Short mmCIF file of C-alpha atoms and ligand atoms in Angstrom, two decimals:
data_model
loop_
_atom_site.label_atom_id
_atom_site.label_comp_id
_atom_site.label_asym_id
_atom_site.label_seq_id
_atom_site.Cartn_x
_atom_site.Cartn_y
_atom_site.Cartn_z
CA PRO A 27 -22.29 8.88 19.47
CA SER A 28 -22.38 12.58 18.71
CA PRO A 29 -22.90 13.43 15.02
CA ASP A 30 -19.98 15.84 15.02
CA HIS A 31 -17.56 13.03 15.90
CA ILE A 32 -16.45 9.92 14.03
CA THR A 33 -15.54 6.84 16.08
CA LEU A 34 -12.58 4.84 14.82
CA LEU A 35 -11.23 1.87 16.80
CA GLY A 36 -13.04 3.05 19.90
CA THR A 37 -11.81 6.64 19.81
CA ALA A 38 -14.03 9.60 18.87
CA TYR A 39 -12.45 12.15 16.51
CA PRO A 40 -13.99 15.53 15.70
CA ARG A 41 -15.41 15.75 12.18
CA ASP A 42 -14.82 18.76 9.99
CA ARG A 43 -15.22 19.58 6.30
CA TRP A 44 -12.21 17.37 5.50
CA THR A 45 -13.78 14.20 6.92
CA ASN A 46 -14.24 11.63 4.15
CA VAL A 47 -13.83 8.26 5.92
CA SER A 48 -16.83 6.26 4.73
CA PRO A 49 -18.83 3.73 6.79
CA SER A 50 -17.53 0.86 4.64
CA ILE A 51 -13.94 1.84 5.45
CA GLN A 52 -14.83 2.36 9.11
CA ALA A 53 -16.03 -1.26 9.14
CA LYS A 54 -12.64 -2.47 7.86
CA LEU A 55 -10.74 -0.92 10.77
CA GLY A 56 -9.83 -3.40 13.45
CA ARG A 57 -10.38 -6.52 11.31
CA GLY A 58 -6.78 -7.45 12.16
CA LEU A 59 -6.20 -9.70 9.13
CA LEU A 60 -2.48 -9.94 9.97
CA THR A 61 -3.37 -11.64 13.26
CA VAL A 62 -5.77 -14.22 11.79
CA PRO A 63 -4.05 -17.64 12.01
CA ASN A 64 -3.18 -19.07 8.57
CA HIS A 65 -4.39 -15.97 6.74
CA PRO A 66 -2.32 -15.63 3.54
CA LEU A 67 -1.39 -12.00 4.34
CA ARG A 68 -0.12 -13.13 7.72
CA ILE A 69 1.83 -15.93 6.04
CA ILE A 70 3.63 -13.47 3.74
CA LYS A 71 4.38 -11.19 6.70
CA LEU A 72 5.82 -14.13 8.68
CA ARG A 73 7.87 -15.26 5.67
CA ILE A 74 9.41 -11.80 5.39
CA GLU A 75 10.16 -11.68 9.12
CA GLN A 76 11.65 -15.15 8.87
CA TYR A 77 13.92 -14.10 6.05
CA LEU A 78 15.18 -10.92 7.69
CA ASN A 79 15.53 -12.28 11.20
CA GLU A 80 16.61 -15.89 10.64
CA THR A 81 17.61 -16.78 7.11
CA ARG A 82 19.34 -14.01 5.13
CA PRO A 83 21.69 -16.50 3.52
CA GLY A 84 25.01 -14.76 3.21
CA THR A 85 23.69 -11.29 2.52
CA ASP A 86 24.20 -9.79 5.91
CA PRO A 87 26.53 -11.83 8.11
CA LEU A 88 27.14 -8.89 10.42
CA LEU A 89 23.65 -8.41 11.66
CA ALA A 90 22.73 -10.30 14.82
CA PRO A 91 19.87 -12.82 14.59
CA ARG A 92 16.49 -11.31 15.43
CA ALA A 93 17.91 -7.82 14.94
CA PHE A 94 14.75 -6.51 13.27
CA ALA A 95 12.21 -5.30 15.81
CA ILE A 96 8.63 -6.13 14.76
CA VAL A 97 6.22 -3.22 15.05
CA ASP A 98 2.73 -4.34 14.05
CA SER A 99 0.15 -2.89 16.38
CA LEU A 100 0.27 0.85 15.73
CA SER A 101 -3.05 2.57 15.07
CA PRO A 102 -3.71 3.38 11.40
CA VAL A 103 -5.05 6.77 12.50
CA VAL A 104 -2.03 9.09 12.17
CA THR A 105 -1.45 12.80 11.86
CA VAL A 106 -0.97 14.60 8.57
CA GLN A 107 2.49 15.38 9.97
CA GLN A 108 3.33 11.66 10.31
CA ASN A 109 1.85 10.57 6.99
CA PHE A 110 3.26 13.41 4.87
CA ASP A 111 5.34 16.18 6.50
CA SER A 112 7.68 13.88 8.45
CA LEU A 113 8.51 12.21 5.11
CA LEU A 114 9.23 15.52 3.35
CA VAL A 115 6.20 15.15 1.07
CA PRO A 116 5.70 18.63 -0.44
CA ALA A 117 2.70 20.64 0.77
CA ASP A 118 1.12 20.58 -2.70
CA HIS A 119 1.81 16.91 -3.49
CA VAL A 120 -1.12 15.12 -5.20
CA SER A 121 -1.17 12.29 -2.66
CA ARG A 122 -2.38 14.76 -0.01
CA GLN A 123 -5.62 15.52 -1.85
CA PRO A 124 -8.82 14.25 -0.25
CA ARG A 125 -9.43 12.68 -3.64
CA ASP A 126 -6.74 10.09 -2.83
CA THR A 127 -6.47 10.09 0.98
CA TYR A 128 -8.95 9.31 3.75
CA TYR A 129 -9.11 12.28 6.10
CA VAL A 130 -10.45 11.78 9.60
CA ASN A 131 -10.34 15.55 9.88
CA GLN A 132 -8.02 18.34 8.82
CA ASN A 133 -5.17 17.08 11.03
CA GLN A 134 -5.58 13.32 10.96
CA VAL A 135 -5.72 10.70 8.23
CA LEU A 136 -5.88 6.94 7.84
CA ARG A 137 -2.24 6.21 6.99
CA CYS A 138 -1.71 5.67 3.27
CA HIS A 139 1.60 3.87 3.86
CA THR A 140 3.55 2.33 6.73
CA SER A 141 6.27 4.93 6.07
CA ALA A 142 4.13 7.19 8.29
CA HIS A 143 5.83 5.52 11.27
CA GLN A 144 9.46 5.85 10.14
CA VAL A 145 10.39 8.82 12.27
CA GLN A 146 8.71 7.65 15.49
CA THR A 147 10.25 4.16 15.31
CA LEU A 148 13.71 5.55 14.55
CA ARG A 149 13.34 8.00 17.41
CA GLU A 150 12.77 5.01 19.71
CA GLY A 151 16.31 3.95 18.88
CA HIS A 152 15.81 0.95 16.57
CA ASP A 153 18.63 0.27 14.11
CA ALA A 154 16.58 -2.37 12.30
CA VAL A 155 12.82 -2.49 12.28
CA LEU A 156 9.89 -4.00 10.37
CA ILE A 157 6.58 -2.13 10.49
CA ALA A 158 3.41 -3.88 9.30
CA GLY A 159 -0.21 -2.82 9.18
CA ASP A 160 -3.30 -1.89 7.23
CA VAL A 161 -3.14 1.17 4.97
CA PHE A 162 -5.88 3.08 3.15
CA ARG A 163 -6.13 4.81 -0.22
CA ARG A 164 -9.12 6.01 -2.19
CA ASP A 165 -8.79 4.17 -5.46
CA GLU A 166 -10.43 2.51 -8.42
CA ILE A 167 -12.37 -0.76 -8.21
CA ASP A 168 -11.10 -3.93 -9.83
CA ALA A 169 -9.65 -7.33 -8.96
CA SER A 170 -6.37 -5.90 -7.64
CA HIS A 171 -7.43 -2.56 -6.08
CA TYR A 172 -9.15 -2.24 -2.75
CA PRO A 173 -9.25 0.89 -0.58
CA ALA A 174 -7.81 -0.99 2.39
CA PHE A 175 -4.70 -3.12 2.03
CA HIS A 176 -1.56 -4.06 3.95
CA GLN A 177 2.05 -2.95 3.81
CA MET A 178 5.31 -3.91 5.40
CA GLU A 179 8.14 -1.45 5.83
CA GLY A 180 11.75 -2.34 6.56
CA ILE A 181 14.35 0.11 7.83
CA ARG A 182 18.02 -0.48 8.58
CA LEU A 183 20.51 2.06 9.93
CA PHE A 184 24.31 1.93 9.81
CA SER A 185 26.84 3.70 12.01
CA HIS A 186 30.34 4.54 10.79
CA ASP A 187 31.60 1.40 12.58
CA THR A 188 29.03 -0.89 10.96
CA LEU A 189 29.76 0.49 7.50
CA ALA A 190 33.49 -0.05 8.09
CA LYS A 191 32.80 -3.71 8.82
CA TYR A 192 31.19 -4.04 5.39
CA ASN A 193 34.01 -2.19 3.67
CA PRO A 194 37.32 -1.66 5.51
CA GLU A 195 38.12 1.32 3.25
CA ILE A 196 35.52 3.26 5.23
CA ALA A 197 37.33 2.81 8.55
CA GLY A 198 39.80 5.64 8.01
CA SER A 199 37.54 8.05 6.13
CA PRO A 200 34.42 10.01 6.95
CA ILE A 201 30.96 8.87 5.83
CA PHE A 202 29.62 12.44 5.60
CA GLU A 203 30.67 15.26 3.30
CA GLN A 204 31.10 18.69 4.83
CA ALA A 205 29.44 21.65 3.11
CA GLY A 206 32.09 23.39 1.01
CA SER A 207 33.96 20.22 0.10
CA PRO A 208 34.21 19.69 -3.69
CA THR A 209 32.38 16.35 -3.39
CA TYR A 210 29.54 17.82 -1.31
CA GLY A 211 26.39 17.84 -3.42
CA GLU A 212 23.63 15.59 -4.69
CA THR A 213 24.24 13.28 -7.65
CA ALA A 214 22.10 10.55 -9.20
CA ALA A 215 23.88 8.08 -6.90
CA LYS A 216 23.94 9.89 -3.55
CA GLN A 217 22.59 12.63 -1.29
CA LYS A 218 24.53 15.83 -0.84
CA SER A 219 25.94 15.05 2.61
CA HIS A 220 26.87 11.41 1.94
CA THR A 221 30.26 10.25 0.70
CA ALA A 222 29.99 8.27 -2.52
CA LEU A 223 31.55 5.26 -0.82
CA ALA A 224 29.20 5.23 2.20
CA ALA A 225 26.16 5.61 -0.08
CA ALA A 226 27.40 2.77 -2.29
CA VAL A 227 27.83 0.42 0.67
CA VAL A 228 24.29 1.16 1.89
CA GLU A 229 22.92 0.66 -1.64
CA ARG A 230 24.71 -2.65 -1.99
CA ASP A 231 23.36 -3.95 1.32
CA LEU A 232 19.82 -2.81 0.45
CA LYS A 233 19.87 -4.55 -2.92
CA ALA A 234 21.50 -7.72 -1.57
CA THR A 235 18.93 -7.90 1.22
CA LEU A 236 15.95 -7.45 -1.10
CA ASP A 237 17.40 -9.74 -3.74
CA GLY A 238 17.66 -12.41 -1.03
CA LEU A 239 14.11 -11.65 0.08
CA ALA A 240 12.81 -12.16 -3.48
CA ARG A 241 14.58 -15.53 -3.60
CA HIS A 242 13.17 -16.50 -0.21
CA LEU A 243 9.63 -15.71 -1.35
CA PHE A 244 9.70 -16.73 -5.02
CA GLY A 245 12.42 -19.41 -5.09
CA SER A 246 16.10 -19.22 -5.93
CA GLU A 247 15.51 -19.08 -9.70
CA ILE A 248 13.63 -15.77 -9.61
CA GLN A 249 15.01 -12.94 -11.77
CA VAL A 250 15.14 -9.48 -10.24
CA ARG A 251 15.68 -6.05 -11.80
CA TRP A 252 16.02 -2.52 -10.38
CA VAL A 253 14.19 0.44 -11.86
CA ASP A 254 15.09 4.00 -10.86
CA ALA A 255 12.24 5.63 -8.96
CA TYR A 256 11.40 8.76 -7.00
CA PHE A 257 10.09 9.09 -3.45
CA PRO A 258 10.33 12.33 -1.43
CA PHE A 259 11.73 10.37 1.53
CA THR A 260 14.59 8.46 -0.14
CA HIS A 261 17.44 9.21 -2.54
CA PRO A 262 18.50 7.39 -4.57
CA SER A 263 15.27 5.38 -4.93
CA TRP A 264 14.35 2.22 -6.80
CA GLU A 265 11.52 -0.14 -7.51
CA MET A 266 12.29 -3.83 -7.46
CA GLU A 267 10.64 -5.93 -10.13
CA VAL A 268 10.61 -9.70 -10.45
CA LEU A 269 10.08 -11.73 -13.61
CA PHE A 270 7.04 -13.85 -12.87
CA HIS A 271 5.31 -16.01 -15.51
CA GLY A 272 7.06 -13.98 -18.21
CA LYS A 273 6.01 -10.57 -16.91
CA TRP A 274 7.97 -7.96 -14.92
CA LEU A 275 6.03 -7.32 -11.76
CA GLU A 276 6.65 -4.35 -9.48
CA VAL A 277 7.07 -5.65 -5.95
CA LEU A 278 8.31 -2.81 -3.76
CA GLY A 279 9.75 0.70 -3.46
CA CYS A 280 12.97 1.42 -1.62
CA GLY A 281 15.95 3.71 -1.29
CA VAL A 282 18.52 5.42 0.91
CA VAL A 283 16.65 7.35 3.62
CA GLN A 284 16.85 11.15 3.28
CA GLN A 285 19.37 12.36 5.84
CA GLN A 286 16.96 15.11 6.87
CA ILE A 287 14.57 12.42 8.13
CA LEU A 288 17.29 10.75 10.18
CA SER A 289 18.25 14.15 11.64
CA ASN A 290 14.64 14.82 12.56
CA ALA A 291 14.55 11.44 14.30
CA GLY A 292 17.71 12.27 16.27
CA VAL A 293 19.99 9.77 14.49
CA GLU A 294 21.90 12.15 12.25
CA ASN A 295 25.19 10.26 12.70
CA LYS A 296 23.89 7.21 10.79
CA LEU A 297 22.93 6.32 7.22
CA GLY A 298 20.05 4.02 6.40
CA TRP A 299 17.90 2.27 3.85
CA ALA A 300 14.15 1.67 3.78
CA PHE A 301 11.72 -0.36 1.70
CA GLY A 302 7.94 -0.67 1.60
CA LEU A 303 5.97 -3.48 0.01
CA GLY A 304 2.33 -4.40 -0.46
CA LEU A 305 1.40 -7.73 1.09
CA GLU A 306 -1.73 -8.34 -1.04
CA ARG A 307 0.26 -8.03 -4.25
CA LEU A 308 2.73 -10.65 -3.10
CA ALA A 309 0.08 -12.99 -1.71
CA MET A 310 -2.03 -12.79 -4.90
CA VAL A 311 0.97 -13.74 -7.01
CA LEU A 312 2.43 -16.39 -4.72
CA PHE A 313 -0.79 -18.18 -3.89
CA GLY A 314 -2.63 -17.42 -7.15
CA ILE A 315 -5.44 -15.50 -5.41
CA PRO A 316 -7.54 -13.98 -8.21
CA ASP A 317 -9.46 -11.23 -6.42
CA ILE A 318 -8.34 -8.85 -3.67
CA ARG A 319 -11.74 -8.95 -1.96
CA LEU A 320 -11.08 -12.55 -0.96
CA PHE A 321 -8.63 -11.43 1.75
CA TRP A 322 -11.59 -9.90 3.61
CA SER A 323 -13.83 -12.93 3.14
CA THR A 324 -15.06 -14.64 6.28
CA ASP A 325 -15.92 -17.78 4.28
CA SER A 326 -13.95 -20.57 5.94
CA ARG A 327 -13.27 -22.07 2.50
CA PHE A 328 -10.75 -19.27 2.06
CA VAL A 329 -8.42 -19.28 5.08
CA SER A 330 -8.69 -23.06 5.54
CA GLN A 331 -6.70 -23.54 2.33
CA PHE A 332 -3.54 -22.06 3.85
CA SER A 333 -1.22 -23.26 6.56
CA GLU A 334 1.34 -21.02 8.17
CA ALA A 335 3.17 -23.96 9.73
CA ALA A 336 3.69 -25.52 6.29
CA ALA A 337 4.54 -22.19 4.64
CA LEU A 338 7.23 -21.43 7.21
CA ASN A 339 9.07 -24.65 6.51
CA PRO A 340 12.30 -23.50 4.88
CA GLY A 341 12.09 -24.19 1.16
CA ALA A 342 8.33 -24.63 1.26
CA ASN A 343 6.51 -24.11 -2.00
CA ALA A 344 3.52 -21.84 -1.82
CA VAL A 345 0.33 -23.89 -2.18
CA LYS A 346 -1.92 -22.60 -4.92
CA PHE A 347 -5.31 -21.30 -3.99
CA GLN A 348 -8.15 -23.50 -5.30
CA GLU A 349 -10.83 -21.15 -6.37
CA PHE A 350 -14.17 -22.09 -4.91
CA SER A 351 -17.17 -21.87 -7.17
CA ARG A 352 -17.45 -18.55 -8.90
CA PHE A 353 -20.95 -17.25 -8.71
CA LEU A 354 -22.86 -15.38 -11.36
CA SER A 355 -21.75 -11.87 -12.30
CA ARG A 356 -24.14 -9.18 -13.49
CA SER A 357 -23.08 -5.92 -15.17
CA LYS A 358 -25.04 -2.69 -15.33
CA ASP A 359 -24.15 0.56 -17.05
CA THR A 360 -24.88 4.03 -15.83
CA THR A 361 -24.48 7.15 -17.94
CA PHE A 362 -24.61 10.74 -16.77
CA TRP A 363 -23.63 14.35 -17.47
CA LEU A 364 -21.01 15.68 -15.07
CA PRO A 365 -21.96 18.65 -12.92
CA SER A 366 -20.24 21.96 -13.62
CA SER A 367 -19.16 22.00 -9.97
CA GLY A 368 -16.64 19.21 -10.69
CA PHE A 369 -16.55 15.45 -10.39
CA GLU A 370 -13.93 12.99 -9.16
CA ASP A 371 -14.07 9.37 -10.32
CA ASN A 372 -12.92 8.33 -6.84
CA ASP A 373 -16.04 9.88 -5.30
CA PHE A 374 -18.13 7.71 -7.59
CA PHE A 375 -16.14 4.57 -6.68
CA GLU A 376 -16.58 5.35 -3.00
CA LEU A 377 -20.31 5.77 -3.46
CA VAL A 378 -20.54 2.43 -5.26
CA ARG A 379 -18.64 0.74 -2.44
CA SER A 380 -20.75 2.38 0.23
CA ILE A 381 -23.88 0.88 -1.31
CA ALA A 382 -22.77 -2.40 -2.88
CA SER A 383 -19.89 -3.11 -0.50
CA ASP A 384 -18.09 -6.35 -1.41
CA LEU A 385 -20.79 -7.28 -3.93
CA VAL A 386 -19.07 -5.00 -6.45
CA GLU A 387 -16.27 -6.67 -8.36
CA ASN A 388 -15.29 -4.05 -10.91
CA VAL A 389 -16.13 -0.53 -12.05
CA GLN A 390 -14.91 0.46 -15.48
CA MET A 391 -15.37 3.67 -17.42
CA ILE A 392 -16.48 2.51 -20.85
CA ASP A 393 -17.24 5.85 -22.49
CA SER A 394 -16.55 9.55 -22.04
CA PHE A 395 -17.19 12.41 -24.42
CA VAL A 396 -17.69 16.17 -24.51
CA HIS A 397 -20.86 17.46 -26.12
CA PRO A 398 -19.76 19.63 -29.09
CA LYS A 399 -22.41 22.32 -28.49
CA THR A 400 -22.90 22.49 -24.72
CA GLY A 401 -19.32 21.56 -23.76
CA ARG A 402 -20.69 19.23 -21.08
CA THR A 403 -18.95 15.93 -20.35
CA SER A 404 -20.79 12.64 -20.31
CA LYS A 405 -19.38 9.50 -18.71
CA CYS A 406 -20.56 5.94 -18.81
CA PHE A 407 -19.45 3.44 -16.16
CA ARG A 408 -20.00 -0.30 -16.18
CA VAL A 409 -20.50 -1.73 -12.70
CA THR A 410 -20.00 -5.49 -12.36
CA TYR A 411 -21.65 -7.16 -9.38
CA ARG A 412 -20.67 -10.59 -8.08
CA SER A 413 -20.71 -12.21 -4.68
CA TYR A 414 -18.20 -14.75 -3.48
CA GLU A 415 -20.91 -16.43 -1.44
CA ARG A 416 -23.97 -16.84 -3.68
CA ASP A 417 -25.65 -15.94 -6.95
CA LEU A 418 -27.12 -12.44 -6.94
CA SER A 419 -30.68 -12.14 -8.21
CA HIS A 420 -31.74 -9.71 -10.89
CA GLU A 421 -33.94 -7.89 -8.39
CA GLU A 422 -31.17 -7.50 -5.85
CA VAL A 423 -28.76 -6.07 -8.41
CA ASN A 424 -31.42 -3.72 -9.73
CA LEU A 425 -32.09 -2.44 -6.23
CA LEU A 426 -28.39 -1.79 -5.65
CA HIS A 427 -27.95 -0.15 -9.01
CA ASN A 428 -30.99 2.11 -8.63
CA GLU A 429 -29.82 3.15 -5.19
CA ILE A 430 -26.43 4.04 -6.71
CA ARG A 431 -28.11 6.09 -9.44
CA ASN A 432 -30.30 7.92 -6.94
CA ARG A 433 -27.36 8.80 -4.75
CA LEU A 434 -25.30 9.81 -7.79
CA ALA A 435 -27.90 12.40 -8.63
CA ALA A 436 -28.55 13.49 -5.04
CA ASP A 437 -25.01 13.55 -3.62
CA LEU A 438 -22.71 14.02 -6.60
CA LYS A 439 -25.11 16.31 -8.51
CA VAL A 440 -24.80 14.55 -11.84
CA GLU A 441 -27.57 14.55 -14.42
CA LEU A 442 -28.57 10.96 -15.14
CA ARG A 443 -29.15 9.99 -18.76
N1 LIG B 526 5.92 4.28 1.08
C1 LIG B 526 6.19 3.92 -0.30
C2 LIG B 526 4.85 3.52 -0.96
O1 LIG B 526 3.89 3.26 -0.28
C3 LIG B 526 7.16 2.77 -0.41
C4 LIG B 526 8.55 3.09 0.12
C5 LIG B 526 8.88 2.83 1.44
C6 LIG B 526 9.50 3.64 -0.73
C7 LIG B 526 10.16 3.12 1.92
C8 LIG B 526 10.78 3.94 -0.27
C9 LIG B 526 11.10 3.66 1.06
O2 LIG B 526 4.74 3.48 -2.17
#
């Protein structure tokens, strides 16, 4: 393979100064966890499909069975246009920074959310679609953050006729406001070109659908609340939270799709809603899985604990994961002066992952201060190593840690202390 190209899923892409996809991320591409039989992420995906396409008790009597198309084999390599521009993400938005996003090169990224495929799937003519796949974000290291994870996106569009079936008042009135009308204009509850009534009907269907989904996944007793949110691609927008073991837990983001996006997809005569949820989050809570690295484990003691046939029985209770023996953890601190050229914590996390891979469990900043005379910043990070397969020896951890310190100095230009 030529050094000026990076090969992802069998395709060679030109490298440039934006390229920051690391070998450890490269190795995650193509694992296909959502296709592994009985994998807990696959089970959650199938439960969501089951709810939207078969169950939906009473929330949506008008939608035909199996109305949601399942789109789950799109490549995670997408254009910057798909991942950001097509969703109206501003040119200077923080999420675009290479600090947070994996760039293949200047024009292509590893998708950071399944929303990247909204426009293309709508353009294909779907009125109801579920998009699932792996997504990638440069992030911190702990039990619930991993740079590769999985999302599922749901989108539903409504024509004037469909909306009128939900609310007969709509039949004789328009669903769009014309520019110049006194009620044209954005409010907290609607977009500028939507009538208040049409927007309210879409909102009600969205919330009823997701409320039903929460019950399907967590049981009929689950309590749900809506928190106002902001996404560039929806308005109004919400986060859904569920009360789980006494704590409010954020489960998904959703909202009424920006009309501009529907216009760009060639479906400007419809209104729609969309939601996006993280599958790991749900699986960790529902099955009691304590560490996000376990999803990538090839230890048969993991997947063998789950059964998709049992989980898809209506009314099934999620079996709880039985943690297999926890092996020894070893922590090591590293302290250094930051270079004047700048330093991103995410670059450090990436470096740790590239060397220690899944043997790193947690990286925590435990101290940071500015020297009163020189003005230089010092940071101290604690790296915790633990394998899910065996005890790590002192020597092995020392080797890893020294390698990290050497590369810190060589690549990130810090001054070790
Ligand atoms: N893409 C958003 C995220 O990853 C979630 C979302 C999807 C929000 C669709 C609104 C509509 O956080």
